[in-house]
């Protein structure tokens, strides 16, 4: 199963590199083709895979730490607070390369706020995290709406940025995101066993030697960082973080050691395939926003699983 | 010596307060906590296990203050069976029991030895047939036994078991109690079935309204003491079924 | 510039009139006037790979600054931003474009033709108060930085522009309170099939003339804007005469 | 006559199957269900209460098939104490107990009489002090008693109580069992404490692996039968504490 | 407390009628003022109150039936499926008065789909409802994104419509929405006692004589109808349905008899006040999107409660 998935992944990667609005002859590259392949397409394909992996991974962790099947980067306020910075940066005309930085900063700010709100007498519990996330999400979304309204000249830029996508990718961005993902993945994977225990009640987990509050805080902070980095580079790509972990739990079991891995892999696969479709499906070079394809591919598969193997999703 | 010491423990929550002036539990002792509902048995257990921060007093294990023992280390010293437990993901019985090996993990995976031990633990608690069943599809008593298996799998020298026989049928209760009696672990367990406790435990803490009423060995557990603890009339020696494992 | 990628639909008209049709190698999908150019996606979301494969030496973009700059950096071609807010700026940008395209003569002629149109404007006895509805639901009207504001002003009217923006979300009761003389509403992709304002509940109490105009004629700031001035000027005069 | 009749009941779920060929329970009978964990006690109770649809067979109460009795009416006939219950909102103890009056509501509000009854029920179950406490802030046994109060408050002539003494201390268990014994309701209750069941119930259904092993009155509940049910050795008459209410 | 709230409500109502871009002299009405007051302002104020009440009421019911503090009209897919119809109608240029109708139709379609997906062997349980809602939300949002993308000329209309608000209000609309709300409120209020029991586990509730599956279905359908009607007239006004029920639970207890009432009242109050601010805060007749004010007012209050009385929110 794992090998099959890797195979599919590799084939999708290859296909994504060769398909596109301009044809590429792999054995007979012209200079322009090489330019397009290595300068534009390959980084974009890899980037979409990394972002997909980031979103899948963060969703997997959020659902566990918040103990809620509806938890994702939206409900925790992480996506909106990062998006807020980007929107303001775009609206205020801050130079391009700084936009992800500003987004990251507001994302971190949001994280801090949610974290402070969720803590109660030093403890952090799922219900409080949810309530605090709601607050953050409300406030950030309100400010984003205001920016859309107030900076009307930037409205279309803002809306399309928010829609998310891999617009202009260079190796530099990839060099930022890949290490962030790799670091986060390693940090989580090293704690996969402990993370599993968060599915138990707090006392059981704690008496097994897991510092539940610290682990929850840690997982929350790292997942939010992932989301902030992803959102700051690509805008809001919804639902990947929500459905991919459910799909993986249903297919590969609840064990977080698998869920972390498969959520990343399936997230990468989904986003890579969706982006390839998004840029090739309409003849004439027009691109669909990737979120549309993601939703249709992912949503369709989720629907199929929901019809066929409902038990594996969530206890209840 | 791996003794558990409690001094001047104070804890309050809402209108409830717990006070325990001094308590020593020696290694290998089997201690039952008796007392009526709401007298603070579970609270005391959580305090002893370091899950609740006390408002005052000190707790120490093997001469070391509990606060100074890092959480990961504690899990190798104490295991806790909470009164209620939950599992939100559809984990299998085997996976849940395997979790018990967490404090002894090497690196980031369970070893073959861990799996082997878990299988043995399942067999010990008569759960082998259920190993692959999702935890959520068990009967109440089966769930409870799975959690017990998880706790025993932790192989800690000190076990806090909150009502270990709750929801268990008599055979399993007996099996488990005699199993526990024969093991070397220290056991501290609130129990409601006094006759069962009397048979298998050797020391009794009688709790009432958050205060320690008495701390007696088995032969001093008199009907009078029990009557005072529970406000009931107690007699001995009357006809009843006796179950033997 | 010999290989132009045109991402600002409003400038299409000017390039045609400057006779630069053959220099345009790529256009967005909404421009149908350049049959030989390649489609490079929509103006908000152009396709980078195609643009780069066209190897352009000039990008003409509209106000979508954020992505355009980013794109230019990747494509490596100079960028011209076509984003006039007044009639004077249109003329000025025609001149700049003509210079870039090496069509200085055609540019001068084009500018002169527009100035001629303006000369035909006749003064009005009283300036009508004008509201310009961009979309009916939600009600949004043109603000003072919209090209419409200058068109109305040149035609002799006063645009009731509640803010220094292009579009303002407006309050129906404020329309009533401002009591405009002329209520212009555009019909087109942004405002499809609006109910004529005179028949709408809140506005039927308004004592104003209602003028329906074509969005595609009005929303793009180019040479047509000058024709619109003449048209409105004529209309205002008729309105003043009863 | 408000008799409960079961004929050729069949139910399967996963690998478990339950078969019950015939059973009549007369009004006012106190029936304990004995059997080991996972033998199907809770499942049977849910089937009897109409909460699970059987795969075959018929259930009827007072001559009327259960299927034909609308749900609202059922609640006036049977009350159920599930093995586990939960309350997601921060309701108070009094509110939860008041819920028991739901089947008897008049219009869309509880009457003063309902409130009065609920207060009495709280007093009966020794919960008066906890009336205003949020349900979530109770000890395990207190929660259980609240749920029992809710069930009794329903004033149904037939009570299904899944392990009514689970988590209760001996005084409350005795109080509640003697209370139940003196009431006129029919009671069907899985119980794990056999001695307690033997004292307070008059008829015993012995269940094993989803099959009815025996259906006996109190004096026929022999050690042999119990031994077969639970696979343990059973003797009688040995010394033990006897608790008296 | 109840009386105080009614008083505040009445005062807000009065204030909302008198405040606005044109001043109204209540004791000395000119013809234009009368026209504005009775033809425009009063219906709008009342309409905002009714919509607020609808959203608050539906949120209160959703959180209970889905047993999830994150449940609202978004997570159930109700809002997006109704918005979908409106967006398509706007983009395709269907005459404006028909937009609410189309929205209502897609809303009902979405409801049917979610309902069918959530049913499993005739039963409907909270986890399935959540998963089905996720699917619906994904699909509807994807199609909305596609419409934004494909009909880019209608982008600003779509975006501003989605942002929500009380655009063109006449007595006719009020006459549609008020009865819908009143009917739904009565239907719920008559079942308030039963609804309370949904907070228990399924077996307890069922054995108390509540047909849990039927009641859940009923509550879900009526709440979704409410949302569909509200969204179809005013676009998406977020967060009211999410936070108002939490606030009311925290202030007035968990009893649904109170929660239904106060959620409606507070929802009405919040939206009425927010709309009044939205149309008066910018001098000169320009309007802010109401969602911004709602989020700031509601979010602020929620934050305050979260800091001061956390216990009352949710068990856990
Ligand atoms: N949701 C479920 N899906 C599949 N099997 C189940 C489910 N719930 C219970 N079972 C199985 O059905 C059988 C009967 O369960 P039941 O809960 O009736 O047992 P019980 O007699 O009440 O046991 P206990 O004394 O532990 O409460 C058990 O073997 C159990 O594993
Ligand atoms: N979260 C809480 N907040 C406030 N008070 C609590 C909380 N949990 C328990 N209590 C109270 O603390 C006291 C002790 O509770 P505890 O759970 O320790 O009792 P217990 O002896 O274990 O009872 P049981 O036999 O019912 O399990 C009780 O009076 C209970 O009502
Ligand atoms: Mg306890
Ligand atoms: Mg059971």
Coordinates of N, CA and C in Angstrom, one line a residue, chain A residues 20-22 32 35-36 39-41 90 93-94 96 99 149-150 152-153 156-157 160-161 164-168 173 279 284-290, chain C residues 29 38-50 52-53 63-71 73-74 83 85 145 164-169:
Chain A
X20 N 1.2 20.8 -19.2 CA 1.1 22.2 -18.9 C 0.6 22.9 -20.1
X21 N 0.5 24.3 -20.0 CA 0.0 25.0 -21.1 C 1.0 25.0 -22.3
X22 N 2.2 24.8 -22.1 CA 3.1 24.7 -23.2 C 3.7 23.2 -23.1
X32 N 14.0 27.4 -24.4 CA 12.8 28.0 -23.7 C 12.2 26.9 -22.9
X35 N 14.0 26.4 -19.8 CA 13.7 27.5 -19.0 C 12.4 27.3 -18.3
X36 N 11.4 27.0 -19.0 CA 10.0 26.8 -18.4 C 10.0 25.7 -17.5
X39 N 12.7 26.5 -14.6 CA 12.5 27.8 -13.9 C 11.1 28.0 -13.4
X40 N 10.1 27.4 -14.1 CA 8.8 27.7 -13.6 C 8.0 26.4 -13.2
X41 N 8.1 25.4 -14.0 CA 7.2 24.3 -13.7 C 7.6 23.4 -12.6
X90 N -0.7 43.4 1.0 CA -1.1 43.7 -0.4 C -1.8 45.0 -0.6
X93 N 0.4 47.9 -0.2 CA 1.4 48.0 -1.2 C 2.8 47.8 -0.7
X94 N 2.9 47.0 0.3 CA 4.2 46.6 0.7 C 4.9 45.7 -0.3
X96 N 6.5 43.1 -2.7 CA 6.2 41.7 -2.8 C 6.9 40.7 -1.9
X99 N 5.6 40.2 1.6 CA 4.3 39.8 1.9 C 4.3 38.5 2.8
X149 N -13.0 45.8 1.8 CA -13.9 46.9 1.6 C -13.2 48.2 1.4
X150 N -12.2 48.4 2.2 CA -11.6 49.7 2.3 C -10.6 49.9 1.1
X152 N -10.5 49.1 -2.0 CA -11.2 48.5 -3.1 C -10.3 48.3 -4.4
X153 N -9.3 49.2 -4.5 CA -8.4 49.0 -5.7 C -7.7 47.7 -5.7
X156 N -9.5 42.9 -6.3 CA -9.3 41.7 -7.0 C -8.1 41.0 -6.7
X157 N -7.0 41.8 -6.4 CA -5.8 41.1 -5.9 C -6.0 40.4 -4.7
X160 N -8.2 37.2 -5.2 CA -7.5 36.1 -5.8 C -6.4 35.6 -5.0
X161 N -5.8 36.5 -4.3 CA -4.7 36.0 -3.4 C -5.4 35.0 -2.3
X164 N -6.1 31.5 -3.1 CA -5.0 30.5 -3.0 C -4.6 30.0 -4.3
X165 N -3.3 29.6 -4.3 CA -2.8 29.0 -5.5 C -1.3 29.2 -5.6
X166 N -0.7 28.6 -6.6 CA 0.7 28.6 -6.8 C 1.0 29.5 -8.0
X167 N 1.1 30.7 -7.7 CA 1.1 31.6 -8.9 C 2.5 31.8 -9.4
X168 N 3.3 32.4 -8.6 CA 4.7 32.7 -9.0 C 5.5 31.9 -8.0
X173 N 11.4 30.3 -2.7 CA 10.3 29.9 -1.8 C 10.3 28.5 -1.4
X279 N -4.1 24.0 -13.9 CA -3.4 24.8 -15.0 C -3.6 24.2 -16.4
X284 N -6.2 27.1 -23.6 CA -6.0 28.6 -23.8 C -5.3 29.2 -22.7
X285 N -4.7 28.4 -21.8 CA -3.8 29.0 -20.8 C -4.5 29.6 -19.6
X286 N -5.8 29.6 -19.6 CA -6.4 30.1 -18.3 C -6.2 29.1 -17.2
X287 N -6.1 29.6 -16.0 CA -5.9 28.8 -14.9 C -7.1 28.8 -14.0
X288 N -7.5 27.7 -13.5 CA -8.6 27.6 -12.5 C -7.9 27.8 -11.1
X289 N -8.6 28.5 -10.2 CA -8.0 28.5 -8.8 C -7.9 27.0 -8.3
X290 N -6.8 26.7 -7.7 CA -6.5 25.3 -7.4 C -7.5 24.8 -6.4
Chain C
X29 N -8.2 36.7 -21.9 CA -9.3 36.0 -22.7 C -10.5 36.9 -23.0
X38 N -2.0 35.2 -28.8 CA -2.3 34.1 -28.0 C -3.1 34.4 -26.8
X39 N -4.0 33.6 -26.3 CA -4.7 33.8 -25.0 C -3.8 33.4 -23.9
X40 N -3.6 34.3 -23.0 CA -2.7 34.0 -21.8 C -3.5 34.0 -20.5
X41 N -4.7 33.6 -20.5 CA -5.5 33.5 -19.3 C -6.3 34.8 -19.0
X42 N -6.7 34.9 -17.8 CA -7.5 36.1 -17.5 C -6.6 37.2 -17.0
X43 N -7.1 38.4 -17.0 CA -6.2 39.5 -16.6 C -5.9 39.5 -15.1
X44 N -6.7 38.8 -14.3 CA -6.3 38.7 -12.9 C -5.4 37.5 -12.7
X45 N -5.5 36.6 -13.5 CA -4.8 35.3 -13.3 C -4.2 34.9 -14.6
X46 N -3.2 35.6 -15.1 CA -2.6 35.2 -16.4 C -1.7 34.0 -16.2
X47 N -1.4 33.4 -17.3 CA -0.6 32.1 -17.3 C 0.9 32.5 -17.5
X48 N 1.7 32.3 -16.5 CA 3.1 32.7 -16.6 C 3.8 31.9 -17.6
X49 N 3.6 30.6 -17.7 CA 4.3 29.8 -18.6 C 4.1 30.3 -20.1
X50 N 2.9 30.6 -20.4 CA 2.6 31.0 -21.8 C 3.3 32.3 -22.0
X52 N 5.8 33.6 -20.7 CA 7.3 33.4 -20.8 C 7.6 32.8 -22.1
X53 N 6.8 31.9 -22.6 CA 7.1 31.2 -23.9 C 6.9 32.2 -25.0
X63 N -4.6 47.7 -13.0 CA -4.2 48.1 -11.6 C -3.9 47.0 -10.7
X64 N -4.0 45.7 -11.3 CA -3.7 44.6 -10.4 C -2.2 44.5 -10.1
X65 N -1.8 45.5 -9.3 CA -0.4 45.7 -9.2 C 0.4 44.5 -8.6
X66 N -0.3 44.0 -7.6 CA 0.5 43.0 -6.8 C 1.0 41.8 -7.6
X67 N 0.1 41.2 -8.4 CA 0.5 40.1 -9.2 C 1.4 40.5 -10.4
X68 N 1.0 41.6 -10.9 CA 1.7 42.0 -12.1 C 3.2 42.3 -11.9
X69 N 3.5 42.9 -10.8 CA 4.9 43.2 -10.5 C 5.7 41.9 -10.3
X70 N 5.0 41.0 -9.6 CA 5.6 39.7 -9.3 C 5.9 39.0 -10.6
X71 N 4.9 39.1 -11.5 CA 5.0 38.4 -12.7 C 6.1 39.0 -13.6
X73 N 8.7 40.4 -12.7 CA 10.0 39.9 -12.1 C 10.4 38.6 -12.7
X74 N 9.4 37.7 -12.8 CA 9.7 36.4 -13.3 C 9.9 36.4 -14.8
X83 N -3.5 52.8 -16.2 CA -4.5 53.0 -15.1 C -4.9 54.4 -15.0
X85 N -7.2 57.7 -14.4 CA -8.3 58.0 -13.6 C -9.1 59.2 -14.1
X145 N -13.0 58.8 -7.5 CA -11.8 58.4 -8.3 C -12.2 57.5 -9.5
X164 N -14.0 59.1 -1.8 CA -12.9 59.2 -2.7 C -12.5 57.8 -3.1
X165 N -13.4 57.0 -3.7 CA -13.1 55.7 -4.1 C -13.7 55.4 -5.4
X166 N -13.4 54.3 -6.0 CA -14.0 54.0 -7.3 C -15.4 53.5 -7.2
X167 N -15.6 52.7 -6.2 CA -17.0 52.1 -5.9 C -17.3 52.4 -4.5
X168 N -18.5 52.8 -4.3 CA -19.0 53.0 -2.9 C -20.2 52.3 -2.7
X169 N -20.2 51.5 -1.6 CA -21.5 50.8 -1.2 C -22.4 51.9 -0.6

